[in-house]
Amino acid sequence: MKFCSYCIVDGELQPIIEGLGQVESSCPVCGKRRAFIYDTDVNTELIGYFNELLEYYTPESMLPPDFPAEEKKLLVTELTDRWHIFNTKLNPTDVYRIMRALCAEKYGSMPNLFDAPVGIAELNDIEYLKSRSLLRSNSWDDFVESVKIQNRFHTNHIELDILNRYCSFIRKVYKKGTAFFRGRISPEEGFPTEEMGAPPSDKATAGRANSAGIRCLYLASDLDTTIHEIRAGVFDYISIGRFELTKDIVVVDLKAIDHISPFFDGCDFIINKEHLRRINMEIGRALRRSDSVLDYIPTQYIADFIKSISHEGKPEYAGIEYNSTINLSGQNLAIFYPELFVCTEVEVYHIKELRYDKERL
Ligand SMILES: [Zn+2]
C-alpha cells in the first residue's frame, strides 16, 4: 500500500518519508499531487516507530478488569485524536488500512490490537504513575484541591522535575522587535503609552499566571484577541497598546504540547500529555463572575515554578504562551518581566456591538 508524507502530520515521521525521495504524481490515499510516497511493499523505515508505540497498548481482552471503560479506544482513534499522527483529512478506514499494511507482521501476531478496543495499561498502574507522571498518581482535581485548601506552597501532588523537562521541549524564541497587544477599558480620549503597561507591584491583582503583588504583563497576539480578553461592554472605549519586545527571549509555549510527537519521548509523554494539555487549558480559561480568586492558584503555582527555572544563574524563561479560550484562534502571552516590552503606540476603539453565543443546558 502507498501513502504519502501529507497523509502523516507527525513531525518526526514526515521528514523520514520525505527523506526517501520517492515522488509520484499523486497520493492514492489523500490525493496530494507530486507527493513523497511511502510504499509498505518496499519501505520498512516506519515499522520500528509504530511497533514501539504499539508496545504501550494492550488489547481489551488482556487489560485488568478495573481498567476504566472510558480509556478504552480503537487504535485508529488513539493515533488520530490522542497523537495527531495522521492528517485529519483521512477517514478512519484509510488510517486502519495504512496501519494494517505498515505493521503487517504485528497484525499477523496480534490482530486484536487493531480490530478491538485497546488501552494503555500504565495509565492505570499506580506504582508506575508515582514515579513517571507529572501529577504522580493524582488527578488534576486532586492537585487543585491540594493547593487551594491544603498546602499552597509545598504541595507534593506534582513532580516538578518532570514539568521542568517538558518545558524544555516546548521552548519558543521571540526576537527583539516582535509586537504584541494589550488593551484597557479607557475614557474616550484613551490612555497614554506609559499607562498601558502592567500595574506596579502594589496594585498588581491576581491573574492566572501571577499572584497579587507580583507584576506580570499579559499580552495577546492580535487586536481581536485583545478585545475579547478584556471583555469590554457595548459602547465602551478601549485603548489598545502595541508592545514591542526589546530583546530576544525564550518562553514556554504550552500550545505546542499537541505537536510533541509520541515518537520523541515515548511512554513518559504518553502518560503526561493529558496533564500538560490541561495546564494549557486552565491557564487560558476565562474566569466566570462566580469564580473565586482561589481558582487562580493552581496555574499561579505552575507559572511561579516556570519563572523559577534558571540556567547558568539566569532565568531560563521570560513567560508562558497559551491558547485564548475566549477567542479560539488567538494566543496569549504572560510575561514575567514587564520591562522586556515597551509600549510604542496606543489606538482607541469604540465597541459598537457585542454578540452572545449560547447553548441550552
Ligand atoms: Zn497522502
PDB file of N, CA, C and O and ligand atoms in Angstrom, residues 2-8 26-32 35-37 87 90 98, ligand 1:
ATOM      1  N   LYS A   2       0.412   2.254  -0.775  1.00  0.00           N
ATOM      2  CA  LYS A   2       1.172   3.501  -0.830  1.00  0.00           C
ATOM      3  C   LYS A   2       0.400   4.627  -0.153  1.00  0.00           C
ATOM      4  O   LYS A   2      -0.805   4.741  -0.313  1.00  0.00           O
ATOM      5  N   PHE A   3       1.119   5.435   0.626  1.00  0.00           N
ATOM      6  CA  PHE A   3       0.552   6.675   1.161  1.00  0.00           C
ATOM      7  C   PHE A   3       1.661   7.718   1.115  1.00  0.00           C
ATOM      8  O   PHE A   3       2.777   7.419   0.656  1.00  0.00           O
ATOM      9  N   CYS A   4       1.385   8.945   1.562  1.00  0.00           N
ATOM     10  CA  CYS A   4       2.394   9.992   1.349  1.00  0.00           C
ATOM     11  C   CYS A   4       2.704  10.767   2.622  1.00  0.00           C
ATOM     12  O   CYS A   4       2.062  10.583   3.656  1.00  0.00           O
ATOM     13  N   SER A   5       3.667  11.653   2.521  1.00  0.00           N
ATOM     14  CA  SER A   5       4.100  12.425   3.695  1.00  0.00           C
ATOM     15  C   SER A   5       3.032  13.430   4.132  1.00  0.00           C
ATOM     16  O   SER A   5       3.090  13.950   5.234  1.00  0.00           O
ATOM     17  N   TYR A   6       2.051  13.683   3.253  1.00  0.00           N
ATOM     18  CA  TYR A   6       0.958  14.595   3.605  1.00  0.00           C
ATOM     19  C   TYR A   6      -0.137  13.851   4.383  1.00  0.00           C
ATOM     20  O   TYR A   6      -0.887  14.453   5.144  1.00  0.00           O
ATOM     21  N   CYS A   7      -0.201  12.536   4.200  1.00  0.00           N
ATOM     22  CA  CYS A   7      -1.159  11.719   4.976  1.00  0.00           C
ATOM     23  C   CYS A   7      -0.768  11.709   6.451  1.00  0.00           C
ATOM     24  O   CYS A   7      -1.595  11.479   7.321  1.00  0.00           O
ATOM     25  N   ILE A   8       0.538  11.899   6.701  1.00  0.00           N
ATOM     26  CA  ILE A   8       1.084  11.867   8.063  1.00  0.00           C
ATOM     27  C   ILE A   8       1.417  13.292   8.465  1.00  0.00           C
ATOM     28  O   ILE A   8       2.034  14.015   7.688  1.00  0.00           O
ATOM     29  N   SER A  26       0.624  11.566  -7.785  1.00  0.00           N
ATOM     30  CA  SER A  26      -0.376  11.858  -6.755  1.00  0.00           C
ATOM     31  C   SER A  26      -0.457  10.723  -5.744  1.00  0.00           C
ATOM     32  O   SER A  26      -0.110   9.572  -6.044  1.00  0.00           O
ATOM     33  N   CYS A  27      -0.936  11.063  -4.517  1.00  0.00           N
ATOM     34  CA  CYS A  27      -1.041  10.068  -3.442  1.00  0.00           C
ATOM     35  C   CYS A  27      -2.372   9.331  -3.593  1.00  0.00           C
ATOM     36  O   CYS A  27      -3.424   9.964  -3.660  1.00  0.00           O
ATOM     37  N   PRO A  28      -2.347   7.977  -3.623  1.00  0.00           N
ATOM     38  CA  PRO A  28      -3.604   7.229  -3.795  1.00  0.00           C
ATOM     39  C   PRO A  28      -4.556   7.350  -2.597  1.00  0.00           C
ATOM     40  O   PRO A  28      -5.736   7.060  -2.727  1.00  0.00           O
ATOM     41  N   VAL A  29      -4.064   7.783  -1.446  1.00  0.00           N
ATOM     42  CA  VAL A  29      -4.939   7.893  -0.270  1.00  0.00           C
ATOM     43  C   VAL A  29      -5.540   9.292  -0.166  1.00  0.00           C
ATOM     44  O   VAL A  29      -6.755   9.464  -0.131  1.00  0.00           O
ATOM     45  N   CYS A  30      -4.690  10.324  -0.110  1.00  0.00           N
ATOM     46  CA  CYS A  30      -5.212  11.671   0.145  1.00  0.00           C
ATOM     47  C   CYS A  30      -5.324  12.508  -1.125  1.00  0.00           C
ATOM     48  O   CYS A  30      -5.898  13.595  -1.104  1.00  0.00           O
ATOM     49  N   GLY A  31      -4.745  12.030  -2.228  1.00  0.00           N
ATOM     50  CA  GLY A  31      -4.886  12.751  -3.496  1.00  0.00           C
ATOM     51  C   GLY A  31      -3.876  13.871  -3.707  1.00  0.00           C
ATOM     52  O   GLY A  31      -3.901  14.554  -4.724  1.00  0.00           O
ATOM     53  N   LYS A  32      -2.970  14.083  -2.743  1.00  0.00           N
ATOM     54  CA  LYS A  32      -1.967  15.145  -2.874  1.00  0.00           C
ATOM     55  C   LYS A  32      -1.142  14.948  -4.142  1.00  0.00           C
ATOM     56  O   LYS A  32      -0.690  13.853  -4.443  1.00  0.00           O
ATOM     57  N   ALA A  35       3.553  13.967  -4.651  1.00  0.00           N
ATOM     58  CA  ALA A  35       3.664  13.610  -3.229  1.00  0.00           C
ATOM     59  C   ALA A  35       4.874  12.714  -2.980  1.00  0.00           C
ATOM     60  O   ALA A  35       5.261  11.914  -3.838  1.00  0.00           O
ATOM     61  N   PHE A  36       5.465  12.871  -1.782  1.00  0.00           N
ATOM     62  CA  PHE A  36       6.523  11.962  -1.338  1.00  0.00           C
ATOM     63  C   PHE A  36       5.848  10.686  -0.843  1.00  0.00           C
ATOM     64  O   PHE A  36       5.045  10.720   0.091  1.00  0.00           O
ATOM     65  N   ILE A  37       6.180   9.567  -1.468  1.00  0.00           N
ATOM     66  CA  ILE A  37       5.448   8.317  -1.228  1.00  0.00           C
ATOM     67  C   ILE A  37       6.209   7.366  -0.312  1.00  0.00           C
ATOM     68  O   ILE A  37       7.433   7.254  -0.399  1.00  0.00           O
ATOM     69  N   ASN A  87      -3.128  12.957   9.071  1.00  0.00           N
ATOM     70  CA  ASN A  87      -3.863  14.129   8.610  1.00  0.00           C
ATOM     71  C   ASN A  87      -5.362  13.937   8.904  1.00  0.00           C
ATOM     72  O   ASN A  87      -5.918  12.859   8.643  1.00  0.00           O
ATOM     73  N   LEU A  90      -7.861  12.337   6.454  1.00  0.00           N
ATOM     74  CA  LEU A  90      -8.011  10.892   6.240  1.00  0.00           C
ATOM     75  C   LEU A  90      -9.176  10.378   7.085  1.00  0.00           C
ATOM     76  O   LEU A  90      -9.357  10.811   8.220  1.00  0.00           O
ATOM     77  N   ILE A  98      -3.819   1.825   6.345  1.00  0.00           N
ATOM     78  CA  ILE A  98      -2.385   2.158   6.388  1.00  0.00           C
ATOM     79  C   ILE A  98      -1.703   1.383   7.516  1.00  0.00           C
ATOM     80  O   ILE A  98      -0.661   0.758   7.324  1.00  0.00           O
TER      81      ILE A  98
HETATM   82 ZN    ZN B   1      -1.291  11.208   1.002  1.00  0.00          ZN
END
